[in-house]
XYZ file of N, CA and C in Angstrom:
693
model
N 38.184 43.380 175.749
C 37.076 43.329 174.722
C 37.962 45.285 174.224
N 38.646 44.946 173.212
C 38.946 45.766 172.391
C 37.853 47.149 171.916
N 38.745 48.286 171.514
C 37.773 49.068 170.544
C 37.349 49.362 169.371
N 36.176 50.129 168.701
C 35.999 50.490 167.353
C 37.529 50.739 166.941
N 38.153 51.784 167.475
C 39.699 52.577 167.131
C 40.426 51.576 167.146
N 40.510 50.874 168.412
C 41.824 50.209 168.019
C 41.645 48.973 166.725
N 40.621 48.246 166.508
C 40.848 47.340 165.505
C 40.838 48.163 163.746
N 40.467 49.417 163.559
C 40.912 49.972 162.644
C 42.178 51.007 162.581
N 42.874 50.476 163.662
C 44.221 50.955 163.240
C 44.973 49.117 162.963
N 45.049 48.352 163.182
C 46.157 47.243 162.618
C 46.869 47.417 161.733
N 47.015 47.600 161.848
C 48.082 47.653 160.430
C 48.681 46.633 159.520
N 49.632 45.524 160.526
C 50.135 45.676 160.767
C 49.820 43.336 160.023
N 48.437 43.723 160.603
C 47.654 42.628 160.116
C 46.838 42.475 158.719
N 46.763 43.604 158.143
C 45.785 43.848 156.514
C 46.224 43.161 156.206
N 46.994 42.561 155.336
C 47.486 41.736 154.580
C 46.551 40.561 154.328
N 45.933 39.948 155.550
C 45.891 38.509 156.050
C 44.568 38.836 156.329
N 44.361 39.875 156.215
C 42.409 40.122 156.414
C 42.246 39.454 158.130
N 42.726 39.661 158.941
C 42.359 39.671 160.205
C 41.367 39.829 161.125
N 41.902 40.580 161.408
C 41.504 41.841 162.409
C 41.435 43.070 162.648
N 42.020 43.804 161.664
C 42.000 45.254 161.153
C 41.305 45.240 160.098
N 40.138 46.439 160.464
C 38.911 46.824 159.898
C 38.886 48.419 159.055
N 39.479 48.480 158.066
C 40.135 50.741 158.175
C 38.396 51.220 158.553
N 37.419 49.667 158.477
C 36.125 50.584 158.317
C 35.462 50.184 159.503
N 35.843 49.512 159.865
C 35.277 49.248 162.013
C 34.900 50.184 162.118
N 35.402 51.630 162.076
C 34.838 52.739 163.386
C 33.698 53.738 161.877
N 33.715 52.867 160.621
C 32.719 53.922 160.011
C 31.470 53.597 160.011
N 30.288 54.347 160.277
C 28.879 54.129 160.717
C 28.385 54.024 159.548
N 28.771 54.706 157.649
C 28.326 54.415 156.928
C 29.020 55.246 155.903
N 28.582 55.014 154.524
C 29.305 55.816 153.135
C 28.328 56.358 151.851
N 28.425 57.261 151.695
C 27.958 57.650 150.642
C 28.752 58.064 149.465
N 28.570 57.442 148.176
C 28.822 58.176 147.081
C 27.979 58.590 146.084
N 28.818 59.190 145.705
C 28.341 60.105 144.145
C 28.149 59.126 143.238
N 27.645 59.938 142.128
C 27.486 58.877 140.842
C 26.621 57.378 140.836
N 26.954 57.044 139.507
C 25.254 56.014 138.716
C 26.050 54.353 140.043
N 24.526 54.058 140.668
C 24.489 52.533 141.346
C 23.274 52.601 140.981
N 22.780 51.134 141.681
C 21.463 50.555 141.401
C 20.321 51.085 140.869
N 20.063 52.383 141.458
C 19.062 52.925 142.233
C 18.803 54.195 140.922
N 20.554 54.425 140.024
C 20.317 55.292 138.658
C 21.577 56.142 138.905
N 21.214 57.370 139.814
C 22.785 58.140 140.195
C 22.344 59.383 141.174
N 23.091 59.331 141.922
C 23.551 60.096 143.051
C 24.563 61.286 142.927
N 24.111 62.631 143.593
C 24.862 63.472 143.666
C 24.874 64.047 145.270
N 25.803 64.273 145.930
C 25.951 65.000 146.627
C 26.923 66.403 146.281
N 26.284 67.894 147.927
C 26.057 69.040 147.492
C 26.410 69.453 148.345
N 26.954 70.824 149.143
C 27.024 71.067 150.291
C 26.776 72.505 149.871
N 26.450 72.628 151.735
C 25.682 73.726 151.722
C 26.112 75.111 152.733
N 25.583 76.158 152.627
C 26.929 76.564 153.802
C 26.407 78.077 154.599
N 25.987 78.187 154.840
C 24.978 79.075 156.024
C 23.519 79.346 156.053
N 23.039 80.312 155.653
C 21.570 80.245 155.477
C 21.373 80.388 154.114
N 22.585 80.850 153.210
C 22.366 80.365 151.832
C 21.215 79.477 150.738
N 20.867 79.573 149.877
C 20.075 79.031 148.921
C 20.925 78.029 147.989
N 22.562 78.453 147.640
C 22.781 78.124 146.977
C 23.778 76.354 147.214
N 23.714 75.621 145.980
C 24.294 74.511 147.016
C 25.313 74.130 145.433
N 26.515 73.573 146.142
C 28.221 73.548 145.031
C 27.763 71.890 145.074
N 27.788 71.232 143.672
C 27.989 69.844 143.806
C 29.412 70.082 144.064
N 29.512 68.853 144.553
C 30.921 68.036 144.909
C 31.259 67.473 143.617
N 30.616 67.317 142.691
C 31.016 65.933 141.858
C 30.823 64.695 141.496
N 31.331 64.001 140.380
C 30.512 62.357 140.928
C 31.118 61.887 141.091
N 33.359 61.987 141.612
C 33.434 61.114 142.413
C 33.994 61.513 144.203
N 32.986 62.677 144.831
C 32.240 62.990 146.088
C 32.050 61.435 147.059
N 32.528 61.339 148.151
C 32.299 60.168 148.742
C 32.099 60.876 149.758
N 30.968 60.689 151.071
C 31.129 61.288 152.038
C 31.154 60.094 153.165
N 31.987 59.981 153.749
C 32.334 58.880 155.314
C 31.162 59.290 156.646
N 30.548 58.891 157.339
C 29.693 58.941 159.040
C 31.091 57.966 159.171
N 31.739 59.274 160.772
C 32.611 58.086 161.676
C 30.840 57.798 162.762
N 30.827 56.759 163.413
C 30.893 56.109 164.849
C 31.061 57.891 165.990
N 30.454 58.001 166.344
C 30.549 59.110 167.576
C 32.271 58.106 168.915
N 32.775 58.638 169.776
C 33.335 57.682 170.705
C 33.314 56.341 170.205
N 34.387 56.556 168.888
C 34.781 55.050 168.615
C 36.092 54.349 169.707
N 36.763 55.056 170.353
C 37.476 54.846 171.286
C 36.785 53.627 172.694
N 35.362 54.562 172.512
C 34.854 53.609 174.237
C 33.482 52.661 173.939
N 32.926 52.030 171.824
C 32.289 51.148 171.266
C 32.952 50.031 171.921
N 32.806 49.146 172.311
C 33.838 48.685 172.503
C 32.985 46.177 171.785
N 34.151 46.050 171.459
C 33.542 44.615 170.743
C 34.009 43.563 171.238
N 33.276 42.269 171.233
C 33.740 41.135 171.652
C 33.800 40.336 170.583
N 34.987 39.986 170.244
C 34.757 38.870 168.229
C 34.404 37.502 169.083
N 34.075 37.037 168.825
C 34.017 35.265 168.132
C 32.930 34.461 167.009
N 33.820 32.875 166.728
C 32.671 32.207 165.110
C 31.582 31.857 165.548
N 30.752 31.838 164.797
C 29.792 30.790 165.342
C 29.695 29.986 163.945
N 29.407 28.625 164.606
C 28.973 27.882 163.406
C 27.302 28.126 163.697
N 26.712 28.602 162.570
C 25.491 28.810 162.536
C 25.262 29.182 160.769
N 23.699 28.395 159.788
C 23.035 28.540 159.029
C 23.502 29.799 158.714
N 23.161 29.488 157.030
C 22.704 30.457 156.415
C 21.829 31.261 155.855
N 21.243 31.928 154.757
C 20.082 31.658 154.019
C 20.018 30.226 154.067
N 20.548 30.056 153.193
C 20.553 28.635 152.556
C 20.684 27.452 153.001
N 20.750 27.630 154.852
C 20.550 26.597 155.833
C 21.538 26.068 155.668
N 23.024 26.332 155.118
C 24.612 25.706 155.213
C 24.765 26.487 156.156
N 26.019 26.440 156.894
C 26.814 26.749 157.300
C 28.723 27.312 156.784
N 29.028 28.592 156.907
C 29.863 29.203 155.854
C 30.894 28.402 155.935
N 31.439 27.478 154.623
C 32.562 26.423 154.625
C 31.911 25.025 154.263
N 30.761 25.240 154.860
C 30.190 23.332 155.306
C 30.574 22.894 153.127
N 31.071 22.235 153.048
C 31.219 21.297 151.576
C 30.498 19.732 152.494
N 29.282 18.885 151.157
C 28.430 18.150 151.398
C 28.806 17.304 152.996
N 28.433 18.400 153.585
C 27.964 17.882 155.361
C 29.086 17.933 156.616
N 30.339 18.533 155.501
C 31.482 18.024 156.099
C 31.872 20.140 156.159
N 32.422 20.723 157.785
C 33.009 22.179 157.894
C 34.466 21.675 158.461
N 35.788 21.831 157.999
C 36.949 22.342 158.049
C 37.145 24.161 158.244
N 37.671 23.957 159.579
C 38.316 25.690 159.607
C 39.451 25.794 158.756
N 39.697 26.826 158.699
C 41.089 27.717 157.681
C 41.780 27.259 158.666
N 42.641 27.236 158.099
C 44.436 27.369 158.115
C 44.641 29.209 158.874
N 44.126 30.585 158.257
C 44.211 31.460 159.193
C 43.323 31.515 160.145
N 43.180 30.505 160.476
C 42.417 30.404 162.280
C 43.907 30.425 163.311
N 44.522 29.595 162.668
C 46.101 29.680 163.617
C 46.740 31.009 164.191
N 46.373 32.138 162.770
C 46.675 33.735 163.402
C 45.783 33.998 164.190
N 45.169 33.416 164.578
C 44.217 33.905 166.114
C 45.469 33.415 167.438
N 46.018 32.321 167.540
C 45.936 31.489 168.443
C 46.819 30.253 167.865
N 46.613 28.865 169.300
C 47.377 27.728 168.569
C 45.427 26.967 169.161
N 44.379 27.662 169.864
C 43.545 26.860 170.944
C 42.538 28.004 170.515
N 41.481 26.903 170.185
C 40.195 27.497 170.702
C 39.163 27.254 171.381
N 38.464 28.287 172.142
C 38.074 28.085 173.084
C 36.075 27.358 172.893
N 35.417 26.243 173.290
C 34.461 26.090 172.245
C 33.011 26.274 173.472
N 32.119 27.254 173.531
C 31.142 27.244 174.231
C 30.487 26.264 173.639
N 29.547 26.093 174.667
C 28.437 24.365 174.116
C 27.382 25.154 174.907
N 27.215 25.993 175.491
C 25.175 26.157 175.927
C 25.774 28.026 175.609
N 25.268 28.268 174.136
C 25.293 29.084 174.226
C 24.206 29.970 174.896
N 22.799 29.364 175.414
C 22.187 29.966 175.481
C 22.664 30.681 177.170
N 23.436 30.080 177.706
C 23.565 29.775 179.108
C 24.890 31.117 178.698
N 25.597 30.895 178.069
C 26.530 32.278 177.902
C 26.278 33.240 177.286
N 25.229 33.310 176.552
C 24.171 35.005 176.547
C 23.657 34.975 178.257
N 22.943 34.482 178.556
C 22.725 34.982 180.141
C 23.752 35.420 180.731
N 24.560 34.824 180.895
C 25.520 34.701 181.841
C 26.224 36.256 181.147
N 26.875 36.950 180.364
C 27.131 38.135 180.503
C 25.405 39.355 180.447
N 24.735 38.622 180.119
C 23.643 40.176 180.427
C 23.388 40.452 182.213
N 23.533 38.576 182.541
C 23.879 38.880 184.007
C 25.112 40.069 184.723
N 26.200 39.906 184.325
C 27.559 40.840 184.021
C 27.047 41.746 183.686
N 26.876 42.704 182.636
C 26.576 43.801 182.146
C 25.831 44.567 182.806
N 24.747 43.452 183.753
C 23.532 44.316 184.056
C 24.367 45.097 185.293
N 25.468 44.479 185.677
C 26.433 44.888 187.254
C 27.324 45.856 186.808
N 27.702 46.431 185.334
C 28.411 47.395 185.084
C 28.400 48.704 184.655
N 28.500 49.208 185.999
C 28.333 51.509 186.030
C 28.590 51.566 185.157
N 29.648 51.174 184.672
C 30.631 52.347 182.840
C 29.198 52.137 181.577
N 28.582 50.803 181.963
C 28.205 50.607 180.012
C 26.819 51.811 179.787
N 26.964 51.520 178.710
C 25.843 52.712 178.090
C 25.719 51.591 176.324
N 24.358 52.171 176.044
C 24.051 51.882 174.753
C 23.916 53.006 174.232
N 23.969 52.597 172.715
C 22.948 53.364 172.065
C 22.453 53.254 170.599
N 21.572 54.086 170.117
C 21.520 53.777 169.061
C 21.997 53.582 167.203
N 23.323 53.733 167.645
C 24.404 53.340 166.938
C 24.373 52.104 166.847
N 24.449 51.118 168.374
C 24.793 50.069 168.565
C 24.291 48.716 168.142
N 22.034 49.765 167.689
C 21.217 48.803 167.894
C 20.924 47.234 169.102
N 21.100 46.201 168.822
C 20.923 45.157 170.064
C 21.655 44.888 170.630
N 22.962 45.407 170.169
C 24.474 44.747 171.248
C 25.322 43.181 170.568
N 24.218 42.733 169.392
C 24.725 41.684 169.410
C 24.222 40.863 167.972
N 24.369 39.789 167.763
C 24.294 39.639 166.341
C 25.679 38.937 165.510
N 25.119 37.841 164.352
C 25.898 38.024 163.546
C 26.079 38.383 162.438
N 27.528 38.332 162.094
C 27.984 39.257 160.922
C 27.562 39.177 159.961
N 27.046 40.315 158.682
C 26.507 40.134 157.329
C 28.064 40.670 156.503
N 27.947 39.825 155.548
C 29.372 39.966 154.999
C 28.584 40.344 153.535
N 29.278 41.213 152.678
C 28.632 41.863 151.664
C 30.392 42.549 151.176
N 29.915 42.786 149.215
C 30.676 42.838 148.814
C 31.114 44.806 148.921
N 32.377 45.882 149.210
C 31.893 46.515 150.070
C 32.904 47.760 149.372
N 33.807 47.103 148.251
C 34.517 47.936 147.411
C 34.222 49.226 146.791
N 32.827 48.947 146.387
C 31.647 50.714 145.779
C 30.748 50.842 146.647
N 30.711 50.280 147.793
C 29.522 50.705 148.139
C 29.188 51.560 148.958
N 27.730 51.767 148.838
C 27.061 53.283 149.603
C 26.135 53.212 150.504
N 25.722 53.487 151.259
C 24.999 53.465 152.174
C 25.521 53.057 153.584
N 24.452 52.906 155.009
C 24.864 52.531 156.431
C 25.764 50.385 156.248
N 26.429 50.892 156.792
C 27.348 49.823 157.313
C 26.778 49.591 158.910
N 27.262 50.279 159.996
C 26.591 49.638 161.340
C 27.630 48.958 161.165
N 27.555 48.236 162.951
C 28.587 47.245 163.517
C 28.567 45.814 163.193
N 27.525 45.415 162.180
C 27.141 44.139 161.440
C 27.318 43.854 160.640
N 28.406 44.673 159.302
C 28.215 44.544 158.163
C 29.983 44.369 158.373
N 30.127 43.845 157.539
C 31.522 44.351 156.767
C 32.060 43.222 155.654
N 33.217 43.209 155.113
C 33.363 42.869 153.850
C 34.001 41.901 153.992
N 33.328 40.999 152.247
C 33.167 39.170 151.943
C 34.138 39.338 152.443
N 36.053 39.509 152.571
C 37.027 39.279 152.429
C 37.125 38.096 153.826
N 37.020 39.105 154.802
C 36.090 38.801 156.254
C 35.294 37.568 156.405
N 34.599 36.755 155.242
C 33.410 36.014 155.417
C 33.929 34.505 156.089
N 35.366 33.977 155.961
C 35.711 33.014 156.207
C 35.929 32.290 157.676
N 35.710 33.911 158.373
C 35.767 33.996 159.622
C 34.070 33.353 160.776
N 33.108 33.868 159.824
C 31.413 33.572 160.186
C 31.398 34.060 161.848
N 32.170 35.839 161.471
C 31.761 35.894 162.809
C 30.752 36.517 163.465
N 30.418 36.169 164.979
C 29.298 36.432 165.825
C 29.713 38.029 166.858
N 29.354 38.891 166.797
C 30.210 39.423 168.088
C 28.381 40.556 168.873
N 29.727 40.697 169.718
C 28.383 42.188 171.149
C 29.521 42.768 171.314
N 28.424 43.940 171.516
C 29.176 45.284 171.471
C 27.929 46.041 172.665
N 29.115 47.035 173.138
C 28.301 47.767 173.951
C 29.445 49.388 174.209
N 29.191 50.069 175.074
C 29.780 51.070 175.251
C 30.375 50.792 176.967
N 31.493 51.663 176.886
C 31.925 51.773 178.386
C 32.531 52.834 177.955
N 32.200 54.015 179.551
C 33.294 55.031 179.384
C 34.476 54.519 179.882
N 34.660 56.084 179.808
C 36.259 56.245 179.840
C 37.190 55.754 181.556
N 36.872 56.142 182.017
C 36.883 55.325 183.381
C 36.864 53.847 183.622
N 36.515 53.228 182.664
C 35.807 51.824 182.933
C 36.695 50.882 182.089
N 37.686 51.873 181.259
C 38.457 51.170 180.596
C 40.199 51.072 181.330
N 41.012 49.922 180.723
C 42.403 49.807 181.141
C 43.490 50.729 180.990
N 44.742 50.734 180.989
C 45.689 51.398 180.517
C 45.807 51.309 178.488
N 45.603 50.364 178.702
C 45.499 50.444 177.227
C 44.543 50.912 176.398
N 43.552 51.339 176.957
C 42.062 51.368 176.518
C 41.316 50.399 175.928
N 41.875 48.745 176.503
C 40.514 48.147 176.683
C 39.841 47.632 177.647
N 38.792 47.085 177.583
C 37.674 46.673 178.443
C 37.744 45.526 179.074
N 38.477 45.507 180.856
C 38.802 43.250 180.969
C 36.918 42.996 181.827
N 35.956 42.635 180.953
C 34.656 42.119 181.143
C 34.967 40.833 182.133
N 34.193 40.948 183.124
C 34.837 39.986 183.757
C 32.965 38.999 183.702
N 33.115 37.649 183.262
C 32.017 37.092 183.539
C 32.076 35.827 183.997
N 32.829 35.534 184.998
C 32.632 34.679 185.566
C 32.939 33.216 185.113
N 33.495 31.978 185.814
C 33.538 30.928 185.431
C 32.935 30.105 184.573
N 33.256 29.845 183.055
C 32.560 29.473 182.137
C 33.047 27.873 181.729
N 33.450 27.722 182.570
C 34.494 25.961 182.235
C 33.443 24.864 182.174
N 32.182 24.573 183.016
C 30.913 24.170 182.411
C 30.400 24.368 181.426
N 30.970 25.335 180.467
C 29.850 25.424 179.555
C 30.299 25.293 178.442
N 31.873 25.154 178.774
C 32.646 25.394 177.613
C 34.153 25.101 177.651
N 35.226 24.163 176.279
C 36.513 23.941 176.952
C 37.020 23.601 175.342
N 38.473 23.430 175.250
C 38.925 24.033 174.465
C 40.028 22.581 174.118
N 39.601 22.909 172.700
C 40.930 22.333 171.436
C 41.658 22.906 171.008
N 42.805 22.499 170.054
C 43.757 22.685 168.858
C 42.973 23.509 167.929
N 42.917 24.463 167.768
C 42.960 25.389 166.221
C 43.840 24.040 165.153
N 44.696 23.178 165.727
C 45.333 22.346 164.691
C 44.551 21.238 164.180
N 44.386 21.018 165.353
C 42.707 19.789 165.684
C 42.038 19.538 164.513
N 41.477 20.945 164.882
C 40.187 21.514 164.306
C 40.514 21.274 162.898
N 41.366 21.897 162.302
C 41.857 22.306 160.783
C 42.100 20.466 160.190
N 42.767 19.674 160.966
C 43.298 18.815 160.054
C 41.807 17.567 160.661
N 40.932 17.789 161.118
C 39.481 16.072 161.425
C 38.344 17.595 161.122
N 37.719 17.414 159.986
C 36.898 19.096 159.522
C 35.464 17.633 160.765
N 34.118 19.037 161.114
C 33.557 18.663 161.506
C 32.460 18.374 160.685
N 31.845 17.231 161.057
C 30.657 16.284 160.536
C 29.582 17.100 161.112
N 28.573 17.430 159.851
C 27.315 18.274 160.229
C 26.571 17.690 160.499
N 25.180 17.049 160.592
C 24.130 16.152 161.443
C 23.033 16.872 161.767
N 21.723 16.870 160.081
C 20.454 17.552 160.825
C 19.704 16.535 161.058
N 18.473 16.853 161.582
C 17.605 16.091 162.067
C 16.773 17.155 161.547
N 15.210 16.318 161.274
C 14.414 17.292 160.803
C 13.045 16.804 161.671
N 12.260 17.724 161.763
C 11.442 17.537 163.234
C 9.625 18.398 162.312
N 8.215 17.837 162.823
C 7.346 17.645 162.258
C 6.917 18.327 163.752
N 5.832 19.301 163.619
C 5.460 19.414 165.030
C 3.889 18.589 164.979
N 4.209 18.102 166.606
C 2.094 17.564 166.547
C 1.306 18.432 167.990
N 0.270 17.665 168.634
C 0.188 17.543 169.930
C 0.587 17.732 170.811
N 1.413 16.502 170.855
C 2.259 16.540 171.895
C 3.769 17.077 172.038
N 3.694 18.010 171.117
C 4.568 18.598 170.566
C 6.313 18.990 169.431
N 6.805 18.389 169.225
C 7.885 17.971 168.298
C 8.266 16.517 168.209
N 8.393 16.112 166.472
C 8.573 14.397 166.821
C 9.354 14.570 165.438
N 10.089 13.624 165.326
C 11.862 13.587 165.054
C 11.152 12.707 164.107
N 11.221 13.181 162.438
C 11.004 12.176 161.072
C 11.974 11.679 160.343
N 13.590 12.372 160.560
C 14.654 11.594 159.985
C 15.588 12.600 160.213
N 16.592 11.624 159.806
C 18.392 11.773 160.351
C 18.672 12.722 158.594
């Protein structure tokens, strides 16, 4: 796992919107000027004086996460439906991997039992004495919410990213690690044990060349449980 600080400074990847994100360690942005609610102003007040100085219509206030070198991320892609009941990138029931995934590496590790994977992560994390939580981290896991951030004003947190990263369909895990638990590169080596029973490896190129067919089933609730009604 690497830190918020690490992902904010991968300048060599900036052109392809891969992992680098200059907003990664930014908790929120406030902008003066016109917005969807009307008009906002930012002012500064020094000491006990009642006087406030308006910073002008172009003022921007940025708040960064505390301890960005100690808030760690583990980032994955997730095949999950959005609010419209489709998977990002799905077309006519087919899902094709974006060729940009080859920039991450030659192979992808598929987790075949997400519930068990989460259980093992929780068990491993419970044993880590250097781990800590924070109100800034929220629940510590979840899907990324993608939105246009060019002129955005408001809270960002760990689970909002610019729309240009949406092709990644990211799901991330995050928690804090004290500096004593980090390796010499400032990363955290999270040991979750053998997961070969709930995963398999596939070439990324094969996923690009052979789109996944999405098959959905509908169920209705009965007194005995759930009954499949259509494919």
